[in-house]
């Protein structure tokens, strides 16, 4: 039984380990290891296509994670005030949104965004004539990538922040009001500090998701290339050690962000308490 | 009960026909009372009787469904909690975990506009920490403190604001017996020192009796009786109050005779008992059933067959067998099984010469005037 479990771990992690190991291979072939070298990292780092894709990915990840964090936190706070079946339905829908396969989100956001952008473009051009030109102000590319990732990240942030708010001591808010703090000051001085670890964790998870997402991005990216899309298109020309290097970096960054978010969530809950 | 103190300007808090409904539940049901300025008032009652809800109506966390809540003569209906001149000590303290002790205590002062300057805040925090006997605790994390220390910080955080009224929701419930006793005394001293009106919620009758000037006994959202501990003990309005304030033996029965001063009842076992009404108590004239309450310390107990001195005056004499004995320090409590009334509680001074133990056949008796004829509800 123990051997069986070990086998599963080998099955899960061996391919990842191979990528990491061969990213340091000084040779080209993925079948024989010729010695340790960082040359593929250097190569990737100077490849303008790679740099371009990394910059795009970072822009999309930072924007979508920020938007999702702001609006998701607001939504989570608002949901806390809703009572009864409405809240149950909303909570359920948010979990469903996270479980929906990426391909479905990709197709549906593509269709939705194309039509929404169409409407918005007409409105924008009518309002601000200066925006009129051969290119519509909103098109597939950054706008659609950020919009699609924000939608998904919203659900992530809401779930994480909701859990934290639900676990928060309601009487802290009442104590603050009792001590003459207006609702806004209570929010700034008590609620926000209490939920901040979860808000930051939500941001980091959203950032990681956006950085790693291929499926949704592939549908809505238009002519823009994010890092996962770049990797995918390069692979069609064969797996190079350069791709291994990129994969290793993405893996490292993702793990660091995930670790950071877990640390934040744990710190938020694990405060030592005595009666 | 409906005497409003506002007319003569001595009431800090008034409830005028206040009700609070949560859906179909009337948590507070047509309640009227006035709390005198500078007094120590307790709400006493079993779980779910509406004590916390009453306090929250004063604090402003709840708004009354109907009726008016006044603080210092001003109607508070629609006034949010942060604009009311009252402060609360929460049952589980609700200290801000992300602030240290000093910042917790300074919280109320920092919300003031114009905001007091740093030196002034620091001075008042120092003074308040001294008041609650936690000098030098400024930089401590609140979750590192013991229960009693947290309780004092919560008290300091409320007191520093010099509120008109301090509300305390079972503030001592989480403390062990010894610490609770100490804190009860400290709270009483503190109340005299600062002269603020204290409103305490508790379901511990001893706590209410020992600390308060006035006690409101609640049941099912209603205030059954308001009065000094002495009044409630000597003149309970009905069986419920007599049972809640101190202990009593209750002998319910049919009213066979009643006049303006007292009533005679016939119990299920056929025993006929008489007793006067408590001072100011309701008469049982025209009532079918009533109850006679006899405090355990009013029951005399002796080993027969000779009656002790003065037994001739006893309105009731009966035999029984001791089946339990509890030492209460300076007193001893006996549970005596009788044919007529089941178990009867007897409390005797320890100094009482005879050592009576379980299994002993005894005789019991009490004077007619020691009982109280009460409404059986
Ligand atoms: N927010 C609320 N929503 C619905 N019902 C409530 C709410 N708050 C109180 N109640 C109900 O009102 C009644 C009185 O509650 P309250 O908390 O005032 O009782 P209590 O006397 O403080 O009891 P305890 O000694 O257990 O604290 C209870 O039946 C309770 O279930
Ligand atoms: Mg309560």
XYZ file of C-alpha atoms and ligand atoms in Angstrom:
684
model
C 0.000 0.000 0.000
C 2.826 2.351 0.898
C 4.612 1.482 -2.355
C 1.445 2.290 -4.231
C 1.252 5.731 -2.635
C 4.889 6.343 -3.437
C 4.200 5.384 -7.040
C 1.462 8.001 -7.271
C 3.829 10.677 -6.046
C 6.456 9.582 -8.567
C 3.805 9.736 -11.258
C 2.750 13.249 -10.151
C 6.111 14.831 -9.576
C 8.573 13.017 -11.852
C 7.623 15.020 -14.966
C 7.907 18.281 -13.046
C 11.251 17.240 -11.607
C 12.480 16.344 -15.122
C 11.638 19.831 -16.382
C 13.477 21.426 -13.492
C 16.518 19.151 -13.889
C 16.791 19.549 -17.639
C 16.386 23.317 -17.413
C 19.907 23.247 -15.940
C 21.263 20.871 -18.638
C 24.163 22.350 -20.536
C 23.368 20.103 -23.495
C 20.398 20.445 -25.798
C 18.930 16.974 -25.751
C 16.337 16.102 -23.155
C 17.653 12.549 -23.068
C 21.207 12.993 -21.809
C 22.386 15.334 -19.078
C 25.689 16.938 -20.005
C 26.350 19.110 -16.956
C 24.951 22.014 -14.979
C 24.541 25.348 -16.678
C 22.332 28.446 -16.564
C 22.629 29.134 -20.249
C 18.989 28.368 -21.072
C 17.857 30.811 -18.421
C 20.116 33.455 -19.969
C 18.756 32.618 -23.384
C 15.151 32.898 -22.276
C 15.848 36.126 -20.421
C 17.216 37.770 -23.551
C 14.562 36.449 -25.916
C 12.392 39.471 -26.806
C 9.341 37.240 -27.402
C 9.718 35.787 -23.914
C 10.195 39.232 -22.361
C 7.142 40.508 -24.207
C 5.012 37.573 -23.027
C 6.229 37.923 -19.425
C 5.420 41.642 -19.403
C 1.943 40.940 -20.819
C 1.317 38.232 -18.234
C 2.433 40.479 -15.382
C 0.213 43.336 -16.569
C -2.805 41.038 -16.828
C -2.077 39.317 -13.504
C -1.510 42.544 -11.582
C -4.547 44.308 -13.051
C -6.975 41.419 -12.748
C -5.818 40.510 -9.227
C -6.105 44.147 -8.098
C -9.557 44.658 -9.604
C -10.788 41.317 -8.256
C -9.402 42.081 -4.789
C -11.095 45.474 -4.572
C -14.460 44.381 -5.948
C -14.352 40.910 -4.408
C -13.715 42.325 -0.930
C -16.553 44.790 -1.386
C -18.847 41.991 -2.552
C -17.850 39.779 0.388
C -18.598 42.594 2.838
C -21.954 43.255 1.195
C -22.831 39.539 1.157
C -22.300 39.441 4.907
C -25.265 41.769 5.335
C -27.564 39.717 3.132
C -29.615 37.176 5.068
C -31.538 33.987 4.458
C -31.895 32.079 1.211
C -30.504 34.909 -0.934
C -27.160 34.515 0.806
C -27.247 30.728 0.478
C -27.912 31.038 -3.246
C -25.119 33.599 -3.735
C -22.635 31.534 -1.735
C -23.544 28.468 -3.779
C -23.186 30.305 -7.071
C -19.725 31.545 -6.134
C -18.494 28.022 -5.404
C -19.994 26.881 -8.693
C -18.133 29.687 -10.492
C -14.853 28.288 -9.178
C -15.691 24.720 -10.195
C -16.798 25.530 -13.756
C -14.235 24.096 -16.236
C -11.855 26.669 -17.724
C -12.922 25.828 -21.244
C -16.527 26.794 -20.449
C -15.424 30.038 -18.832
C -13.189 30.684 -21.845
C -15.934 30.222 -24.421
C -18.624 32.022 -22.441
C -16.477 35.011 -21.492
C -15.302 35.270 -25.090
C -18.883 35.431 -26.361
C -20.028 37.705 -23.543
C -17.066 40.058 -23.830
C -17.342 40.373 -27.590
C -20.971 41.472 -27.308
C -20.409 43.660 -24.222
C -17.388 45.296 -25.841
C -19.478 45.914 -28.963
C -22.102 47.778 -26.939
C -19.534 49.648 -24.849
C -17.551 50.697 -27.918
C -20.628 52.231 -29.527
C -21.411 54.050 -26.302
C -17.811 55.180 -25.721
C -17.394 56.519 -29.244
C -20.716 58.341 -28.977
C -19.674 59.895 -25.649
C -16.039 60.655 -26.486
C -15.686 61.181 -30.258
C -11.888 61.360 -29.918
C -11.874 57.571 -29.336
C -13.249 56.929 -32.827
C -10.694 55.404 -35.178
C -9.872 52.248 -37.095
C -9.328 50.360 -33.818
C -12.296 50.198 -31.373
C -11.351 51.367 -27.822
C -12.123 47.951 -26.329
C -10.969 44.918 -28.273
C -9.754 41.375 -27.633
C -6.360 41.710 -26.011
C -5.515 43.270 -22.672
C -9.080 44.412 -22.052
C -10.585 40.963 -22.568
C -7.775 39.135 -20.768
C -8.047 41.396 -17.745
C -11.845 41.210 -17.782
C -11.930 37.402 -18.018
C -9.305 36.878 -15.323
C -10.953 39.455 -13.071
C -14.213 37.534 -13.326
C -12.606 34.289 -12.252
C -10.430 35.921 -9.559
C -13.490 37.676 -8.143
C -14.936 34.322 -7.154
C -11.626 33.308 -5.532
C -11.353 36.517 -3.528
C -14.991 36.414 -2.427
C -14.699 32.859 -1.141
C -11.504 33.572 0.796
C -12.583 36.910 2.261
C -16.088 35.608 3.056
C -14.603 32.780 5.101
C -12.527 35.258 7.070
C -15.430 37.643 7.698
C -17.644 34.767 8.780
C -14.977 33.710 11.268
C -14.615 37.221 12.631
C -16.026 38.181 16.020
C -19.107 40.339 15.315
C -18.877 41.938 18.725
C -15.607 43.643 17.689
C -17.600 45.764 15.265
C -20.208 46.499 17.900
C -17.483 47.354 20.408
C -16.047 49.837 17.942
C -19.440 51.460 17.372
C -19.996 51.495 21.112
C -16.734 53.448 21.461
C -18.038 56.206 19.190
C -16.437 55.113 15.890
C -18.562 55.957 12.833
C -19.257 53.027 10.471
C -16.485 54.192 8.120
C -13.928 54.429 10.917
C -15.031 51.057 12.260
C -14.361 49.635 8.814
C -10.911 51.222 8.581
C -9.802 50.600 12.153
C -11.346 47.208 12.908
C -12.875 45.340 9.969
C -10.099 45.990 7.466
C -7.195 45.046 9.769
C -9.110 41.885 10.683
C -9.700 40.775 7.095
C -6.479 42.143 5.569
C -4.563 38.822 5.646
C -7.394 37.174 3.704
C -7.583 40.095 1.267
C -3.844 39.845 0.547
C -4.072 36.056 0.261
C -6.902 36.501 -2.245
C -4.745 38.901 -4.228
C -1.809 36.477 -4.315
C -3.984 33.529 -5.328
C -5.627 35.593 -8.057
C -2.233 36.753 -9.287
C -0.968 33.157 -9.399
C -4.059 31.937 -11.190
C -3.816 34.654 -13.826
C -0.100 34.064 -14.348
C -0.606 30.318 -14.899
C -3.886 30.315 -16.784
C -3.751 29.050 -20.322
C -7.276 27.858 -21.151
C -9.255 31.055 -20.546
C -6.449 33.251 -21.889
C -6.242 31.225 -25.094
C -9.870 32.034 -25.886
C -9.874 35.744 -25.113
C -6.271 36.850 -25.756
C -6.879 38.038 -29.303
C -3.446 38.888 -30.720
C -1.787 39.262 -27.316
C 0.613 36.595 -26.098
C 0.798 35.736 -22.406
C 3.542 33.492 -21.062
C 1.457 30.265 -21.054
C 0.297 31.020 -24.601
C 3.905 31.643 -25.683
C 5.009 28.356 -24.145
C 2.190 26.508 -25.849
C 2.988 27.927 -29.269
C 6.734 27.281 -28.863
C 6.114 23.684 -27.918
C 4.576 23.052 -31.298
C 8.086 23.588 -32.615
C 9.445 21.045 -30.102
C 10.344 21.193 -26.429
C 13.555 23.139 -25.976
C 15.554 23.455 -22.764
C 14.640 27.133 -22.916
C 10.994 26.154 -22.325
C 12.128 24.029 -19.384
C 13.822 27.098 -17.919
C 10.684 29.217 -18.339
C 8.568 26.457 -16.813
C 10.895 26.203 -13.842
C 10.726 29.946 -13.203
C 6.908 29.937 -13.454
C 6.816 26.970 -11.086
C 9.066 28.725 -8.557
C 7.112 31.996 -8.685
C 3.765 30.188 -8.326
C 4.964 28.150 -5.382
C 6.294 31.253 -3.636
C 2.983 33.113 -4.138
C 0.909 30.135 -2.980
C 3.133 29.660 0.033
C 2.797 33.353 0.841
C -0.996 33.242 0.616
C -1.180 30.170 2.869
C 1.067 31.906 5.384
C -1.243 34.936 5.394
C -4.366 32.833 5.808
C -2.832 30.860 8.631
C -1.622 33.990 10.398
C -5.096 35.463 10.118
C -6.613 32.523 11.972
C -3.892 31.165 14.162
C -3.654 34.025 16.625
C -3.006 32.564 20.051
C -5.933 33.212 22.342
C -6.593 32.658 25.978
C -9.955 32.773 27.642
C -43.201 50.092 38.153
C -44.232 52.799 35.747
C -42.992 55.690 37.833
C -40.845 57.630 35.408
C -37.998 59.504 37.018
C -37.573 61.930 34.138
C -40.217 64.174 35.578
C -37.924 65.040 38.458
C -34.734 64.727 36.414
C -33.145 61.827 38.314
C -33.444 59.031 35.772
C -30.556 58.184 33.484
C -32.364 55.536 31.509
C -36.046 55.063 30.881
C -37.907 52.395 28.965
C -41.392 53.536 28.061
C -43.564 50.638 26.929
C -40.652 49.152 24.973
C -41.089 46.015 22.871
C -38.558 44.337 20.623
C -39.665 41.591 18.267
C -37.440 39.243 16.282
C -39.872 37.793 13.797
C -42.513 36.083 15.942
C -40.429 36.215 19.161
C -41.036 39.092 21.546
C -37.588 39.273 23.131
C -38.661 42.350 25.097
C -42.387 42.699 25.725
C -43.976 45.992 26.876
C -41.259 46.881 29.348
C -41.359 50.004 31.505
C -38.712 51.116 33.966
C -36.495 53.987 35.024
C -32.939 53.707 36.305
C -31.881 56.373 38.776
C -28.734 58.397 38.098
C -25.632 56.994 39.761
C -27.297 53.757 40.837
C -26.301 50.144 40.306
C -29.065 48.286 38.480
C -29.160 44.587 37.591
C -31.283 42.614 35.181
C -31.772 39.128 36.538
C -33.531 36.258 34.825
C -33.073 32.857 33.197
C -31.497 32.307 29.789
C -33.456 33.799 26.902
C -35.626 36.117 29.010
C -34.459 39.235 27.146
C -31.706 40.623 29.390
C -29.114 41.048 26.663
C -31.713 42.456 24.287
C -32.669 45.092 26.882
C -29.019 46.074 27.224
C -28.562 46.193 23.459
C -31.577 48.475 23.193
C -29.817 50.884 25.561
C -26.483 50.576 23.739
C -28.139 51.156 20.365
C -27.294 47.811 18.720
C -31.020 47.176 18.474
C -33.875 49.587 17.865
C -37.184 49.047 19.689
C -40.085 47.722 17.612
C -42.391 49.975 19.619
C -41.935 52.289 22.583
C -39.271 54.769 23.572
C -35.813 54.409 25.090
C -34.495 57.558 26.775
C -31.036 58.320 28.064
C -30.748 61.326 30.386
C -34.205 62.415 29.277
C -33.477 62.367 25.533
C -35.218 59.901 23.224
C -32.692 57.530 21.631
C -34.958 56.034 18.991
C -33.081 56.174 15.679
C -29.830 57.321 17.316
C -26.998 54.949 16.268
C -24.762 53.289 18.865
C -21.782 55.526 18.100
C -23.719 58.639 19.091
C -25.018 57.348 22.433
C -23.343 58.427 25.690
C -23.126 54.873 27.005
C -20.395 52.251 26.939
C -20.605 48.512 27.196
C -18.423 45.773 28.644
C -19.082 42.765 26.447
C -19.561 39.268 27.777
C -16.468 37.996 25.974
C -14.802 41.403 26.290
C -14.470 41.964 22.510
C -10.996 43.466 22.882
C -9.374 44.406 19.569
C -6.779 41.676 18.963
C -4.728 43.837 16.596
C -4.136 46.529 19.236
C -2.137 46.375 22.450
C -3.668 47.182 25.838
C -3.009 50.941 25.682
C -4.438 51.270 22.154
C -7.518 49.293 23.144
C -8.144 51.609 26.073
C -7.442 54.765 24.065
C -9.809 53.717 21.272
C -12.811 55.703 22.481
C -10.816 58.885 23.104
C -9.287 58.682 19.628
C -12.744 58.777 18.035
C -13.497 62.144 19.666
C -13.571 65.218 17.443
C -11.629 67.324 18.116
C -9.237 64.553 18.957
C -7.474 64.955 22.316
C -3.703 65.403 21.928
C -1.283 62.542 22.516
C -0.139 63.672 25.933
C -3.720 63.953 27.142
C -4.623 60.501 25.834
C -1.490 58.998 27.414
C -2.299 60.668 30.730
C -5.839 59.315 30.776
C -4.743 55.815 29.731
C -2.265 55.817 32.633
C -4.914 56.975 35.070
C -7.439 54.392 33.862
C -4.906 51.551 34.013
C -4.246 52.561 37.606
C -7.972 52.629 38.295
C -8.390 49.009 37.172
C -5.116 48.032 38.873
C -3.138 47.180 35.738
C -0.341 49.767 35.910
C 2.396 49.266 33.314
C 0.340 46.949 31.109
C 0.367 49.416 28.171
C 2.358 47.419 25.636
C 0.954 43.963 26.446
C -0.916 42.078 23.719
C -4.507 41.559 24.784
C -4.505 37.847 23.916
C -1.605 37.284 26.274
C -3.626 38.437 29.276
C -5.480 36.219 31.746
C -9.291 36.270 31.809
C -9.415 38.624 34.779
C -6.891 40.977 33.206
C -8.807 41.028 29.915
C -11.924 41.827 31.894
C -10.198 44.811 33.503
C -8.936 46.067 30.152
C -12.491 45.875 28.804
C -13.662 47.804 31.833
C -10.925 50.412 31.406
C -11.720 50.775 27.696
C -15.300 51.666 28.598
C -14.638 53.752 31.721
C -12.038 56.049 30.141
C -14.855 57.670 28.159
C -16.683 58.697 31.356
C -20.012 57.521 29.922
C -23.338 58.510 31.436
C -24.105 54.825 31.801
C -21.895 51.739 31.835
C -23.517 48.566 30.520
C -22.160 45.199 31.627
C -23.344 41.992 29.950
C -22.476 39.110 32.280
C -18.958 40.514 32.583
C -17.901 37.994 35.219
C -19.423 34.833 33.754
C -16.126 33.608 32.297
C -14.173 33.990 35.532
C -13.641 31.375 38.219
C -15.450 31.697 41.518
C -12.727 33.330 43.561
C -11.828 35.860 40.876
C -15.508 36.565 40.288
C -15.973 37.389 43.956
C -12.965 39.751 43.892
C -14.166 41.443 40.730
C -17.666 41.884 42.160
C -16.219 43.815 45.061
C -13.951 45.812 42.765
C -16.833 46.656 40.453
C -18.881 47.900 43.383
C -16.016 50.024 44.692
C -15.368 51.348 41.216
C -18.982 52.298 40.775
C -18.914 54.309 43.994
C -15.605 55.885 42.990
C -16.632 57.055 39.526
C -20.321 57.630 40.296
C -21.471 56.393 36.891
C -24.771 54.530 36.519
C -24.032 50.805 36.124
C -26.452 48.442 34.420
C -25.508 44.800 34.887
C -26.986 41.752 33.211
C -26.615 38.455 35.023
C -28.315 35.173 35.653
C -26.454 34.715 38.916
C -28.836 35.743 41.709
C -26.078 36.011 44.295
C -24.212 38.430 42.073
C -27.311 40.555 41.548
C -28.243 40.514 45.240
C -24.786 41.411 46.488
C -23.972 44.191 44.024
C -27.109 46.063 43.052
C -29.151 48.927 44.430
C -32.040 47.842 42.244
C -32.850 44.546 40.535
C -35.262 43.956 37.682
C -36.485 40.367 37.538
C -37.309 39.345 33.978
C -39.251 36.490 32.465
C -40.169 35.872 28.822
C -39.344 39.421 27.788
C -41.283 41.028 30.634
C -40.120 42.721 33.794
C -41.916 40.916 36.618
C -40.741 43.067 39.508
C -38.305 45.896 40.171
C -36.996 46.720 43.586
C -34.118 46.717 46.023
C -32.640 43.311 46.891
C -34.310 43.618 50.310
C -37.736 44.346 48.786
C -37.473 41.456 46.363
C -36.474 39.122 49.177
C -39.020 40.265 51.720
C -41.868 41.154 49.402
C -41.684 39.112 46.205
C -44.534 39.879 43.797
C -45.188 36.221 43.056
C -43.829 32.700 43.273
C -41.418 33.246 40.347
C -39.652 36.153 42.050
C -39.551 34.357 45.406
C -37.936 31.397 43.671
C -35.407 33.545 41.871
C -34.284 35.661 44.798
C -33.039 33.359 47.498
C -34.551 29.936 48.131
C -38.058 29.072 49.287
C -40.277 26.113 50.100
C -43.473 26.429 48.090
C -46.783 24.962 49.233
C -49.379 25.523 46.521
C -53.066 24.998 47.150
C -56.663 26.062 46.806
C -57.635 29.367 48.374
C -60.222 28.522 51.064
C -60.256 31.945 52.751
C -58.718 35.297 51.937
C -59.006 38.828 53.272
C -57.004 42.052 52.996
C -54.129 40.821 55.156
C -53.622 37.190 54.301
C -54.955 33.951 52.904
C -55.614 30.372 53.934
C -54.893 27.577 51.472
C -55.676 23.883 51.386
C -52.833 21.889 49.840
C -53.197 18.757 47.732
C -52.406 16.612 50.810
C -55.297 18.287 52.645
C -53.152 20.389 54.990
C -54.578 23.830 55.715
C -51.972 26.636 55.882
C -52.282 30.370 56.453
C -49.901 33.239 55.796
C -49.980 36.993 55.376
C -49.297 38.710 52.046
C -45.906 40.358 51.634
C -45.909 44.150 52.190
C -47.566 45.679 49.161
C -48.290 42.226 47.708
C -51.355 41.298 45.664
C -54.328 39.865 47.563
C -55.661 36.411 46.809
C -59.265 37.545 47.291
C -61.282 36.110 44.430
C -58.397 33.881 43.279
C -58.850 30.120 43.033
C -55.275 29.079 43.674
C -52.278 30.487 45.501
C -49.011 29.455 47.060
C -47.432 29.849 50.459
C -43.693 30.413 50.435
C -41.542 29.721 53.477
C -37.826 30.557 53.457
C -35.640 27.624 54.613
C -34.196 29.691 57.472
C -37.728 30.306 58.788
C -38.371 26.589 59.304
C -37.542 25.315 62.773
C -36.324 21.737 63.127
C -36.105 19.672 66.291
C -35.916 16.072 67.383
C -39.220 15.035 68.999
C -41.235 14.238 70.905
C -41.014 17.351 73.130
C -41.791 20.618 71.418
C -39.189 23.375 71.873
C -40.005 26.706 73.445
C -42.411 28.760 71.430
C -43.604 25.837 69.321
C -47.102 26.592 70.459
C -47.100 29.564 68.134
C -46.252 27.432 65.103
C -49.059 27.367 62.597
C -47.827 24.146 61.158
C -46.056 21.179 62.628
C -45.119 18.017 60.826
C -42.775 15.077 60.947
C -40.160 13.999 58.457
C -36.841 12.276 57.898
C -33.597 14.039 56.969
C -32.212 12.612 53.754
C -29.552 15.118 52.838
C -27.314 17.570 54.613
C -25.106 20.273 53.044
C -22.670 22.424 54.971
C -22.741 26.024 53.769
C -20.014 27.398 55.972
C -21.819 29.260 58.725
C -25.111 27.475 58.027
C -26.232 23.948 57.339
C -28.943 23.067 54.884
C -31.086 19.987 55.417
C -33.430 18.355 52.985
C -36.269 16.719 54.925
C -38.680 14.246 53.340
C -42.260 14.721 54.570
C -45.455 12.854 53.758
C -47.493 16.015 53.268
C -45.171 18.231 51.197
C -42.426 16.046 49.799
C -38.973 17.558 50.362
C -38.764 20.576 52.659
C -35.564 22.648 52.835
C -34.406 23.745 56.258
C -31.488 26.031 56.985
C -30.081 26.181 60.487
C -27.233 28.097 62.064
C -24.188 25.896 62.512
C -24.098 26.758 66.191
C -27.334 24.844 66.680
C -26.551 22.397 69.448
C -27.945 19.233 67.976
C -26.004 17.372 65.291
C -28.647 16.042 62.973
C -27.570 13.659 60.218
C -29.254 11.857 57.329
C -31.795 9.224 58.414
C -32.794 11.148 61.545
C -36.503 11.468 62.264
C -37.249 15.140 62.930
C -40.150 17.489 63.452
C -40.588 20.740 61.551
C -42.616 23.864 62.190
C -42.913 27.528 61.337
C -44.850 30.533 62.476
C -47.764 31.600 60.408
C -46.247 35.063 60.066
C -43.021 33.620 58.608
C -44.764 32.441 55.465
C -45.858 34.558 52.524
C -49.089 34.045 50.623
C -48.275 34.666 46.961
C -49.779 34.544 43.509
C -48.875 31.145 42.055
C -47.140 32.175 38.797
N -30.753 38.830 16.737
C -31.739 38.005 17.115
N -32.511 37.390 16.202
C -33.519 36.569 16.579
N -33.839 36.285 17.844
C -33.103 36.853 18.808
C -32.026 37.737 18.506
N -31.474 38.162 19.669
C -32.193 37.564 20.646
N -33.164 36.789 20.137
C -34.149 36.004 20.914
O -34.705 36.847 21.892
C -34.840 36.179 23.130
C -34.111 36.932 24.229
O -32.714 36.870 23.973
P -31.619 37.529 24.895
O -30.298 37.351 24.228
O -32.018 38.916 25.218
O -31.699 36.620 26.197
P -30.843 36.674 27.529
O -31.791 36.941 28.621
O -29.687 37.595 27.368
O -30.343 35.180 27.665
P -28.910 34.590 28.125
O -28.914 34.593 29.622
O -28.934 33.207 27.572
O -27.848 35.462 27.528
C -34.344 34.773 22.910
O -35.454 33.948 22.670
C -33.487 34.870 21.675
O -33.520 33.674 20.955
Mg -27.538 37.348 27.234
